[in-house]
Amino acid sequence: MPQQTGPYHHGDLRAACLRAAHDLLERDGSGSLSLRAVAREAGVSATAPYRHFADRDALLSAVAAQGYRALAAQLAATHPAPRDPDDLAAVAAAYVRFAVDRPALFRVMFAEPCDPADPERAAATAAMWDYVGAIVREVFPGADPDPMATAVWGLVHGLAFLHLDGKLDPTDPAATDTRVRTAVRALLGAGTRPAPARTSTE
């Protein structure tokens, strides 16, 4: 690809580098991401990406922030205001579906080291946490919201990585969707059913 010789308008270089990073992710996985590789993919000089990204971690943080926003948009589109366990199960299925459909991006978001002080990434992750917390407060009004949000996110996130790592078969989207919904409903139901009465052996 020939290198870009014309001037960039403000913001265009950063956007071009991020598009190139996503293209590399889709094609070659996160191991291919470097500022030099992004420069080649975008058709710019090897030093051009450094105008916006101090190092690879900064690039990964920006890519991850875009991923968090895309994930949040997909979850909100699935159900903008979840109110009961069935709604929550639908959101969980959408979360896992995002991971399966965009595995390299999902791994950058959650498995690659990113700069926790990066303001864009911090804002995006805070928005995701707020979304999960809002669901928990609506679906489980009597629960302590922070521990419950951690438990719910941990459950759904674990299901996502079980599919990504091949421990659960992700090849059939309908079967994956059903499996996730069933697992979430089963665990939530187990938590709400009363424990069986114990019989005394004395």
CSV table of C-alpha atoms in Angstrom, one decimal:
chain,number,residue,atom,x,y,z
A,1,MET,CA,0.0,0.0,0.0
A,2,PRO,CA,1.5,3.4,-1.0
A,3,GLN,CA,2.3,5.7,1.9
A,4,GLN,CA,0.0,8.7,2.4
A,5,THR,CA,1.7,11.9,1.1
A,6,GLY,CA,-1.0,14.5,1.4
A,7,PRO,CA,-1.7,16.4,4.6
A,8,TYR,CA,-4.1,15.0,7.2
A,9,HIS,CA,-7.0,17.1,8.5
A,10,HIS,CA,-7.2,17.4,12.3
A,11,GLY,CA,-8.2,14.0,13.7
A,12,ASP,CA,-8.0,12.1,10.4
A,13,LEU,CA,-4.7,10.4,11.3
A,14,ARG,CA,-5.9,9.0,14.6
A,15,ALA,CA,-9.0,7.7,13.0
A,16,ALA,CA,-7.0,6.1,10.1
A,17,CYS,CA,-4.7,4.4,12.6
A,18,LEU,CA,-7.6,3.0,14.6
A,19,ARG,CA,-9.3,1.7,11.4
A,20,ALA,CA,-6.0,0.1,10.5
A,21,ALA,CA,-5.7,-1.4,14.0
A,22,HIS,CA,-9.2,-2.9,13.7
A,23,ASP,CA,-8.4,-4.3,10.2
A,24,LEU,CA,-5.3,-5.9,11.6
A,25,LEU,CA,-7.2,-7.4,14.5
A,26,GLU,CA,-9.8,-8.9,12.2
A,27,ARG,CA,-7.2,-10.4,9.9
A,28,ASP,CA,-4.3,-11.4,12.1
A,29,GLY,CA,-5.3,-11.1,15.8
A,30,SER,CA,-3.9,-8.9,18.5
A,31,GLY,CA,-0.4,-10.3,18.2
A,32,SER,CA,-0.1,-8.3,14.9
A,33,LEU,CA,-0.8,-5.0,16.5
A,34,SER,CA,2.1,-2.6,16.7
A,35,LEU,CA,2.5,1.0,15.8
A,36,ARG,CA,4.7,0.1,12.9
A,37,ALA,CA,2.2,-2.5,11.6
A,38,VAL,CA,-0.6,0.1,12.0
A,39,ALA,CA,1.5,2.6,10.0
A,40,ARG,CA,2.0,0.2,7.2
A,41,GLU,CA,-1.7,-0.8,7.2
A,42,ALA,CA,-2.8,2.9,7.2
A,43,GLY,CA,-0.3,3.8,4.5
A,44,VAL,CA,1.6,6.4,6.6
A,45,SER,CA,5.1,6.9,7.7
A,46,ALA,CA,6.4,4.7,10.5
A,47,THR,CA,6.6,7.6,12.9
A,48,ALA,CA,3.1,9.1,12.1
A,49,PRO,CA,1.1,7.0,14.6
A,50,TYR,CA,3.3,8.4,17.4
A,51,ARG,CA,1.6,11.8,17.0
A,52,HIS,CA,-1.5,10.2,18.7
A,53,PHE,CA,-0.2,7.1,20.5
A,54,ALA,CA,2.8,7.2,22.8
A,55,ASP,CA,3.3,3.4,22.6
A,56,ARG,CA,1.5,0.1,21.9
A,57,ASP,CA,-0.3,0.2,25.2
A,58,ALA,CA,-1.8,3.6,24.3
A,59,LEU,CA,-3.0,2.2,20.9
A,60,LEU,CA,-4.5,-0.9,22.6
A,61,SER,CA,-6.3,1.3,25.1
A,62,ALA,CA,-7.8,3.4,22.3
A,63,VAL,CA,-8.9,0.2,20.5
A,64,ALA,CA,-10.3,-1.2,23.7
A,65,ALA,CA,-12.3,1.9,24.4
A,66,GLN,CA,-13.9,1.7,21.0
A,67,GLY,CA,-14.7,-1.9,21.7
A,68,TYR,CA,-16.4,-1.1,25.0
A,69,ARG,CA,-18.6,1.5,23.3
A,70,ALA,CA,-19.5,-0.9,20.6
A,71,LEU,CA,-20.3,-3.6,23.1
A,72,ALA,CA,-22.4,-1.2,25.2
A,73,ALA,CA,-24.3,-0.2,22.0
A,74,GLN,CA,-25.0,-3.8,21.1
A,75,LEU,CA,-26.3,-4.6,24.6
A,76,ALA,CA,-28.5,-1.5,24.7
A,77,ALA,CA,-29.9,-2.4,21.3
A,78,THR,CA,-30.7,-5.9,22.5
A,79,HIS,CA,-32.7,-4.6,25.5
A,80,PRO,CA,-32.4,-0.9,26.4
A,81,ALA,CA,-34.1,-1.3,29.9
A,82,PRO,CA,-33.8,-4.9,31.2
A,83,ARG,CA,-36.3,-5.4,34.0
A,84,ASP,CA,-36.4,-9.1,34.8
A,85,PRO,CA,-34.2,-12.3,34.6
A,86,ASP,CA,-35.3,-13.1,31.1
A,87,ASP,CA,-34.3,-9.6,29.9
A,88,LEU,CA,-30.9,-10.1,31.7
A,89,ALA,CA,-30.5,-13.5,30.0
A,90,ALA,CA,-31.1,-11.8,26.6
A,91,VAL,CA,-28.4,-9.2,27.4
A,92,ALA,CA,-26.0,-12.0,28.5
A,93,ALA,CA,-26.5,-13.8,25.2
A,94,ALA,CA,-25.8,-10.5,23.3
A,95,TYR,CA,-22.6,-10.1,25.3
A,96,VAL,CA,-21.3,-13.6,24.5
A,97,ARG,CA,-22.4,-13.1,20.8
A,98,PHE,CA,-20.2,-10.0,20.7
A,99,ALA,CA,-17.2,-11.9,22.0
A,100,VAL,CA,-17.7,-14.8,19.6
A,101,ASP,CA,-18.3,-12.5,16.6
A,102,ARG,CA,-15.3,-10.2,17.4
A,103,PRO,CA,-12.9,-12.4,19.3
A,104,ALA,CA,-9.7,-10.5,18.6
A,105,LEU,CA,-11.3,-7.2,19.7
A,106,PHE,CA,-12.8,-8.8,22.8
A,107,ARG,CA,-9.4,-10.1,23.8
A,108,VAL,CA,-7.8,-6.7,23.4
A,109,MET,CA,-10.6,-5.3,25.6
A,110,PHE,CA,-10.2,-7.9,28.4
A,111,ALA,CA,-7.0,-9.9,28.0
A,112,GLU,CA,-4.4,-7.5,26.6
A,113,PRO,CA,-2.6,-5.1,29.0
A,114,CYS,CA,-4.0,-1.6,28.6
A,115,ASP,CA,-3.2,1.6,30.4
A,116,PRO,CA,-5.7,1.9,33.2
A,117,ALA,CA,-5.0,5.6,33.4
A,118,ASP,CA,-6.0,6.3,29.8
A,119,PRO,CA,-9.0,8.7,30.1
A,120,GLU,CA,-10.8,7.3,27.1
A,121,ARG,CA,-10.6,3.7,28.2
A,122,ALA,CA,-11.5,4.7,31.8
A,123,ALA,CA,-14.6,6.5,30.6
A,124,ALA,CA,-15.7,3.6,28.4
A,125,THR,CA,-15.2,1.0,31.2
A,126,ALA,CA,-17.0,3.2,33.7
A,127,ALA,CA,-19.9,3.4,31.3
A,128,MET,CA,-20.0,-0.4,31.0
A,129,TRP,CA,-19.9,-0.8,34.8
A,130,ASP,CA,-22.7,1.8,35.2
A,131,TYR,CA,-24.8,-0.2,32.6
A,132,VAL,CA,-24.3,-3.4,34.5
A,133,GLY,CA,-25.1,-1.7,37.8
A,134,ALA,CA,-28.3,-0.2,36.4
A,135,ILE,CA,-29.5,-3.7,35.2
A,136,VAL,CA,-28.7,-5.2,38.6
A,137,ARG,CA,-30.6,-2.4,40.5
A,138,GLU,CA,-33.7,-3.0,38.2
A,139,VAL,CA,-33.7,-6.8,38.1
A,140,PHE,CA,-32.6,-7.4,41.8
A,141,PRO,CA,-34.0,-4.4,43.7
A,142,GLY,CA,-33.3,-5.9,47.1
A,143,ALA,CA,-29.6,-6.9,46.4
A,144,ASP,CA,-26.5,-5.0,47.3
A,145,PRO,CA,-25.8,-3.6,43.8
A,146,ASP,CA,-21.9,-3.7,43.6
A,147,PRO,CA,-21.4,-7.4,44.7
A,148,MET,CA,-24.4,-8.5,42.5
A,149,ALA,CA,-23.0,-6.5,39.5
A,150,THR,CA,-19.7,-8.2,40.0
A,151,ALA,CA,-21.3,-11.6,40.2
A,152,VAL,CA,-23.5,-11.1,37.1
A,153,TRP,CA,-20.6,-9.7,35.0
A,154,GLY,CA,-18.3,-12.5,36.2
A,155,LEU,CA,-20.9,-15.1,35.1
A,156,VAL,CA,-21.5,-13.6,31.7
A,157,HIS,CA,-17.8,-12.8,31.1
A,158,GLY,CA,-16.9,-16.4,32.1
A,159,LEU,CA,-19.4,-17.8,29.6
A,160,ALA,CA,-17.9,-15.6,26.9
A,161,PHE,CA,-14.4,-16.9,27.4
A,162,LEU,CA,-15.5,-20.5,27.7
A,163,HIS,CA,-16.8,-20.1,24.2
A,164,LEU,CA,-13.8,-18.1,22.9
A,165,ASP,CA,-11.4,-20.8,24.3
A,166,GLY,CA,-13.4,-23.6,22.8
A,167,LYS,CA,-14.5,-25.1,26.1
A,168,LEU,CA,-18.0,-24.6,24.8
A,169,ASP,CA,-18.8,-24.9,21.1
A,170,PRO,CA,-19.4,-21.4,19.6
A,171,THR,CA,-20.0,-22.6,16.0
A,172,ASP,CA,-23.8,-22.6,16.1
A,173,PRO,CA,-25.0,-19.1,17.0
A,174,ALA,CA,-28.6,-20.2,17.9
A,175,ALA,CA,-27.2,-23.0,20.2
A,176,THR,CA,-24.8,-20.6,21.8
A,177,ASP,CA,-27.6,-18.1,22.4
A,178,THR,CA,-29.8,-20.8,24.0
A,179,ARG,CA,-26.9,-22.2,26.1
A,180,VAL,CA,-26.1,-18.7,27.6
A,181,ARG,CA,-29.8,-17.8,28.2
A,182,THR,CA,-30.4,-21.2,29.9
A,183,ALA,CA,-27.2,-21.0,32.1
A,184,VAL,CA,-28.1,-17.5,33.3
A,185,ARG,CA,-31.7,-18.4,34.0
A,186,ALA,CA,-30.6,-21.6,35.8
A,187,LEU,CA,-28.2,-19.7,38.1
A,188,LEU,CA,-30.6,-16.9,38.8
A,189,GLY,CA,-33.4,-19.4,39.5
A,190,ALA,CA,-31.1,-21.4,41.9
A,191,GLY,CA,-30.4,-18.2,43.8
A,192,THR,CA,-34.1,-17.4,44.3
A,193,ARG,CA,-35.5,-20.8,45.2
A,194,PRO,CA,-35.7,-21.6,48.9
A,195,ALA,CA,-33.3,-24.3,50.1
A,196,PRO,CA,-34.9,-27.7,50.7
A,197,ALA,CA,-35.7,-28.5,54.3
A,198,ARG,CA,-33.1,-30.6,56.1
A,199,THR,CA,-34.2,-33.8,57.8
A,200,SER,CA,-32.8,-34.5,61.2
A,201,THR,CA,-30.8,-37.7,61.6
A,202,GLU,CA,-30.7,-37.4,65.4
